[in-house]
C-alpha positions as a printed Julia matrix, in Angstrom:
358×3 Matrix{Float64}:
 -111.25  64.85   -3.76
 -111.64  62.92   -0.82
 -114.52  63.44    1.64
 -113.99  61.3     4.74
 -110.48  61.38    5.93
 -109.0   59.26    8.98
 -106.02  60.52   10.5
 -103.85  58.07   12.67
 -101.76  60.14   14.75
 -101.91  63.13   17.1
  -98.79  64.7    16.98
  -97.65  67.74   15.08
  -98.01  66.75   11.44
 -101.11  64.59   12.18
 -102.74  67.99   13.95
 -101.83  70.6    11.45
 -103.03  68.53    8.48
 -106.36  67.72   10.25
 -106.56  71.42   10.49
 -105.62  72.06    6.69
 -108.28  69.57    6.08
 -111.07  70.32    8.38
 -110.38  73.84    6.59
 -110.85  72.49    2.71
 -113.22  69.43    3.25
 -115.61  69.9     6.84
 -115.57  73.99    7.58
 -113.56  75.52   10.19
 -114.63  77.91   13.1
 -113.78  77.84   16.88
 -114.81  74.82   18.92
 -117.32  75.44   21.59
 -119.46  73.05   24.37
 -121.31  71.55   21.62
 -118.69  71.26   18.84
 -118.77  67.47   19.32
 -122.65  67.27   18.28
 -122.31  69.71   15.38
 -119.41  67.93   14.04
 -121.16  64.73   14.03
 -124.72  65.94   12.41
 -123.4   69.02   10.18
 -120.66  67.03    8.59
 -121.42  63.42    8.53
 -120.99  63.62    4.61
 -117.86  65.7     5.1
 -115.64  64.64    8.15
 -112.13  65.07    8.96
 -111.67  62.37   12.21
 -108.34  62.09   14.51
 -106.86  58.66   16.4
 -104.62  59.21   19.0
 -102.68  56.03   20.35
 -103.29  57.42   23.87
 -107.16  58.02   24.43
 -106.88  60.01   27.23
 -104.43  62.1    25.68
 -106.96  62.39   22.79
 -109.81  63.5    24.81
 -107.7   66.18   26.75
 -106.66  67.5    23.08
 -110.73  67.39   22.28
 -111.61  69.09   25.71
 -109.05  71.84   25.3
 -109.62  72.55   21.54
 -105.8   72.67   21.48
 -102.97  70.38   21.02
 -100.92  71.79   23.87
  -97.77  69.26   23.83
  -97.14  68.92   20.19
  -98.75  72.19   18.62
  -99.32  74.76   21.25
 -100.84  78.03   20.07
 -103.24  76.66   17.44
 -106.84  76.45   18.22
 -108.33  73.35   16.29
 -111.67  73.88   13.87
 -114.95  72.86   15.71
 -115.51  70.53   12.67
 -112.62  68.24   13.88
 -113.82  65.13   15.3
 -111.76  63.04   17.82
 -112.78  58.83   17.69
 -110.36  57.1    19.9
 -112.0   53.57   19.12
 -109.8   51.35   16.8
 -112.92  50.23   14.75
 -114.84  53.52   14.13
 -112.09  55.35   13.13
 -112.04  53.39    9.78
 -115.09  53.02    9.36
 -116.47  55.02    6.14
 -112.86  56.65    5.85
 -112.1   57.25    2.08
 -108.4   58.42    2.91
 -106.44  57.35    5.75
 -103.57  59.66    6.37
 -100.84  57.56    8.5
  -98.69  60.52   10.99
  -97.1   58.39   13.36
  -93.41  58.33   13.49
  -91.29  55.83   11.83
  -90.27  53.29   14.89
  -94.3   53.1    15.93
  -95.54  52.48   12.75
  -95.27  48.55   13.19
  -97.17  48.62   16.4
  -99.98  51.06   15.59
 -100.85  49.48   12.57
 -100.92  45.56   13.84
 -103.24  47.44   16.38
 -105.51  48.43   13.51
 -104.96  46.08   10.69
 -108.04  44.13   11.37
 -110.34  47.45   10.49
 -108.9   49.04    7.49
 -110.89  49.61    5.08
 -109.9   47.69    2.0
 -109.46  49.81   -1.52
 -108.67  52.96    1.12
 -105.51  54.81    0.21
 -103.2   55.31    2.99
 -101.22  58.34    2.92
  -98.01  58.37    4.9
  -95.91  61.33    6.71
  -93.57  59.38    8.74
  -89.58  60.22    8.01
  -87.53  57.07    8.83
  -86.27  53.8     8.72
  -87.29  51.31   10.63
  -84.47  49.49   13.1
  -84.9   46.1    12.73
  -86.07  45.39    8.84
  -84.6   48.29    7.28
  -87.83  49.43    5.81
  -89.51  52.18    4.81
  -92.67  53.37    6.13
  -94.76  52.38    3.45
  -92.78  49.08    3.25
  -93.85  48.76    6.87
  -97.64  49.67    5.86
  -97.44  46.98    3.03
  -96.0   43.92    5.43
  -98.5   44.45    7.84
 -101.79  44.81    5.54
 -101.12  43.0     1.97
 -101.49  39.9     3.33
 -105.62  40.28    3.61
 -105.4   42.25    0.52
 -103.81  39.61   -1.29
 -106.49  36.95   -0.66
 -108.8   38.98   -2.41
 -106.9   39.9    -5.51
 -106.2   43.77   -4.13
 -103.04  45.82   -3.56
 -102.26  48.17   -0.93
 -102.62  51.89   -2.54
 -100.12  54.07   -0.85
  -98.57  57.67   -1.4
  -96.26  59.34    0.78
  -96.59  63.32    1.48
  -93.21  64.82    2.09
  -90.99  67.96    1.78
  -90.32  71.08    3.66
  -92.94  71.36    6.11
  -92.48  72.24    9.51
  -95.57  72.58   11.46
  -95.16  75.74   12.95
  -95.08  77.34   10.04
  -97.77  75.27    8.49
 -100.18  76.18   11.41
  -99.15  79.84   10.65
  -99.78  79.19    7.01
  -96.83  80.63    5.8
  -96.12  79.93    2.01
  -94.88  76.21    1.72
  -94.32  73.4    -0.66
  -94.57  69.91   -0.22
  -94.62  67.07   -2.77
  -96.75  63.8    -3.04
  -95.19  60.66   -4.15
  -97.22  57.4    -5.82
  -96.34  55.03   -8.64
 -100.57  55.46   -9.56
 -100.47  59.14  -10.88
 -103.94  59.47  -10.81
 -104.31  58.93   -7.01
 -101.21  61.01   -6.93
 -103.24  63.73   -8.5
 -106.18  63.38   -6.01
 -103.84  63.28   -3.07
 -102.03  66.62   -4.31
 -105.74  68.45   -4.99
 -106.9   67.21   -1.49
 -104.06  68.51    0.44
 -103.3   71.65   -1.38
 -104.3   75.24   -0.11
 -103.52  78.85   -0.33
 -100.49  78.76    1.49
  -99.27  75.09    0.36
  -98.41  74.13   -2.79
  -98.16  70.27   -3.83
  -96.72  68.74   -6.37
  -96.95  65.24   -7.63
  -94.02  62.69   -7.92
  -93.7   59.05   -8.62
  -90.41  58.13   -6.76
  -91.34  56.49   -3.33
  -88.31  55.08   -2.93
  -86.5   58.03   -3.58
  -88.93  60.47   -1.44
  -88.74  58.44    1.49
  -85.01  57.66    1.74
  -84.72  61.79    1.6
  -86.86  62.08    4.07
  -85.44  59.75    6.15
  -81.44  60.61    5.68
  -82.1   64.33    6.06
  -82.84  63.72    9.99
  -78.93  62.78   10.08
  -77.3   65.01    8.42
  -79.63  67.89   10.37
  -78.22  66.45   13.49
  -74.47  66.96   11.88
  -75.7   70.54   11.07
  -77.01  71.43   14.73
  -73.62  70.38   15.97
  -72.22  72.53   14.2
  -74.32  75.72   14.99
  -73.45  74.39   18.5
  -69.84  74.33   17.93
  -70.12  77.57   16.41
  -68.11  76.18   13.2
  -68.98  78.44   11.02
  -71.59  79.12    7.5
  -69.0   77.32    5.4
  -68.79  73.93    7.66
  -72.5   74.4     7.3
  -72.19  74.86    3.61
  -69.8   71.65    3.42
  -72.06  69.4     5.16
  -75.4   70.22    3.36
  -73.63  69.87   -0.01
  -71.8   66.68    0.84
  -74.61  65.48    3.09
  -76.7   65.6    -0.05
  -74.22  63.62   -2.17
  -74.25  60.62   -0.13
  -78.04  60.47    0.49
  -78.13  60.31   -3.55
  -75.6   57.67   -3.54
  -77.64  55.66   -1.39
  -80.84  56.6    -2.95
  -79.82  55.51   -6.44
  -78.07  52.0    -5.15
  -81.7   51.64   -3.64
  -83.57  52.24   -6.65
  -84.43  55.95   -6.2
  -84.15  58.39   -9.26
  -81.3   60.75   -8.43
  -83.39  63.84   -9.47
  -85.64  63.49   -6.68
  -82.71  64.35   -3.96
  -82.71  67.79   -6.0
  -86.35  68.36   -5.37
  -88.22  69.18   -2.63
  -88.15  66.15   -0.45
  -84.16  66.11   -1.16
  -82.57  69.53   -1.16
  -85.88  71.28    0.28
  -86.45  69.14    2.93
  -82.82  68.92    3.74
  -82.43  72.92    3.63
  -85.28  73.48    5.9
  -84.33  70.84    8.82
  -80.55  72.19    8.68
  -81.4   75.7     9.21
  -84.47  75.77   10.99
  -84.03  77.06   14.79
  -87.23  74.78   15.27
  -86.16  71.6    13.96
  -86.21  69.14   16.73
  -82.93  67.23   15.11
  -80.77  70.16   14.19
  -81.81  71.43   18.11
  -80.87  68.02   19.41
  -77.59  68.1    17.33
  -76.81  71.9    18.79
  -77.28  70.75   22.38
  -74.83  68.25   21.78
  -72.15  70.81   20.18
  -72.46  72.55   23.22
  -71.41  69.96   25.31
  -74.42  68.31   26.55
  -74.12  64.02   26.29
  -76.75  62.31   23.67
  -78.81  61.06   26.83
  -79.13  64.82   28.16
  -79.92  66.22   24.97
  -82.65  63.88   24.17
  -84.43  64.65   27.56
  -84.29  68.21   26.87
  -86.75  67.6    23.66
  -90.21  66.21   24.33
  -91.0   65.08   20.6
  -89.09  61.96   19.14
  -86.25  62.6    17.61
  -86.3   60.43   14.51
  -82.63  61.08   13.28
  -81.25  58.76   16.28
  -83.15  55.95   15.3
  -82.68  56.41   11.49
  -78.87  56.81   11.79
  -78.73  53.47   13.0
  -80.89  52.24   10.16
  -79.33  54.29    7.33
  -75.77  52.94    8.56
  -76.82  49.71    8.08
  -78.25  50.44    4.68
  -75.3   51.78    3.35
  -73.15  48.86    4.62
  -76.05  46.55    2.95
  -75.36  48.08   -0.34
  -71.57  48.98    0.08
  -72.12  52.7    -0.25
  -69.69  55.27    1.11
  -71.77  57.37    3.81
  -68.62  59.44    5.66
  -70.33  61.98    7.23
  -73.42  59.28    8.62
  -70.83  56.94   10.02
  -69.53  60.04   12.05
  -72.94  60.96   13.42
  -73.54  57.12   14.16
  -69.75  57.55   16.2
  -71.19  60.34   18.22
  -74.18  58.79   18.83
  -73.51  55.27   19.88
  -70.17  54.93   20.23
  -69.06  58.09   22.6
  -66.94  59.77   20.06
  -66.13  63.95   20.7
  -67.68  65.67   18.08
  -64.37  67.44   17.66
  -62.68  64.3    16.85
  -65.15  62.96   14.62
  -64.87  66.2    12.51
  -61.64  66.2    12.56
  -61.52  62.36   11.27
  -64.13  64.0     8.63
  -61.27  66.37    7.33
  -58.35  64.72    7.21
  -59.99  61.53    5.01
  -57.9   60.71    1.69
  -58.76  63.48   -0.67
  -61.0   62.88   -3.82
  -63.06  64.36   -6.78
  -65.89  65.91   -6.36
């Protein structure tokens, strides 16, 4: 199990993983005025450190002992250390967690790349596809970081942690599951043991392509699910959306080299169901506002957090065209988001498509 972990990103998922890891590795307990001093001394050999793009915001989180913007209501453990310095956050780490939204990975890691320790694994928890390049999160990391490693005959070690993991429920320690995907099965097991807890059961998987694509695509289906909720279109429509949405996600995944069974697992069906039914899901809530009559711009402004499904919809639609994969639901969501198509018209067009076998 890893003992010195650096978390890049101070959003909801980065924060809840910091809490989990502190309890396992560095000890828990309430923050006090001298928490920073204790953390730097007592836990020098077993540490969890957090870095944020905005040093001022990171300082506010540390001072308040709570991430009021992204995970309000949950006190941070005394052992959690905050490090705004780009170089120091990497020093001594034996595992790095990349917990920044997909569309910001390139900007963040271009800033940090000169300080990344060689041969230290990076676990990505981002869910999305980069717009301009159509790369998955681990592909973006590899493009940025592998050039220097190749000169030393080293390869970047990456893994993906994904699944039905709503941050608020994780923070409440409600029973949950996730999977860690990695081609290196030993690294997958090491990460599995590091993140597993009495309330979080982590499985291993070797299909990084499938896990990352499933994680990205489900946000598009979640927007559609929210639209159905906003319209009051009913449970039959929601069930049809989930089953046919999973079918088109699987088609794309297989075309990209993923294993079809991955999409029936935690990263696929599991995450899809949770994202589409949870009232707290950002993408579903965004879609619900549109279903109730708000414009895309109005629905965006009502949400502080990044709505990954918007940018991902562009990327996945482009991937579908690249691989000649039919993705009618993704196309319909794209038309609503980017071509000002009415939601009722989009649904009607889906329903009157030519009949075919399931």
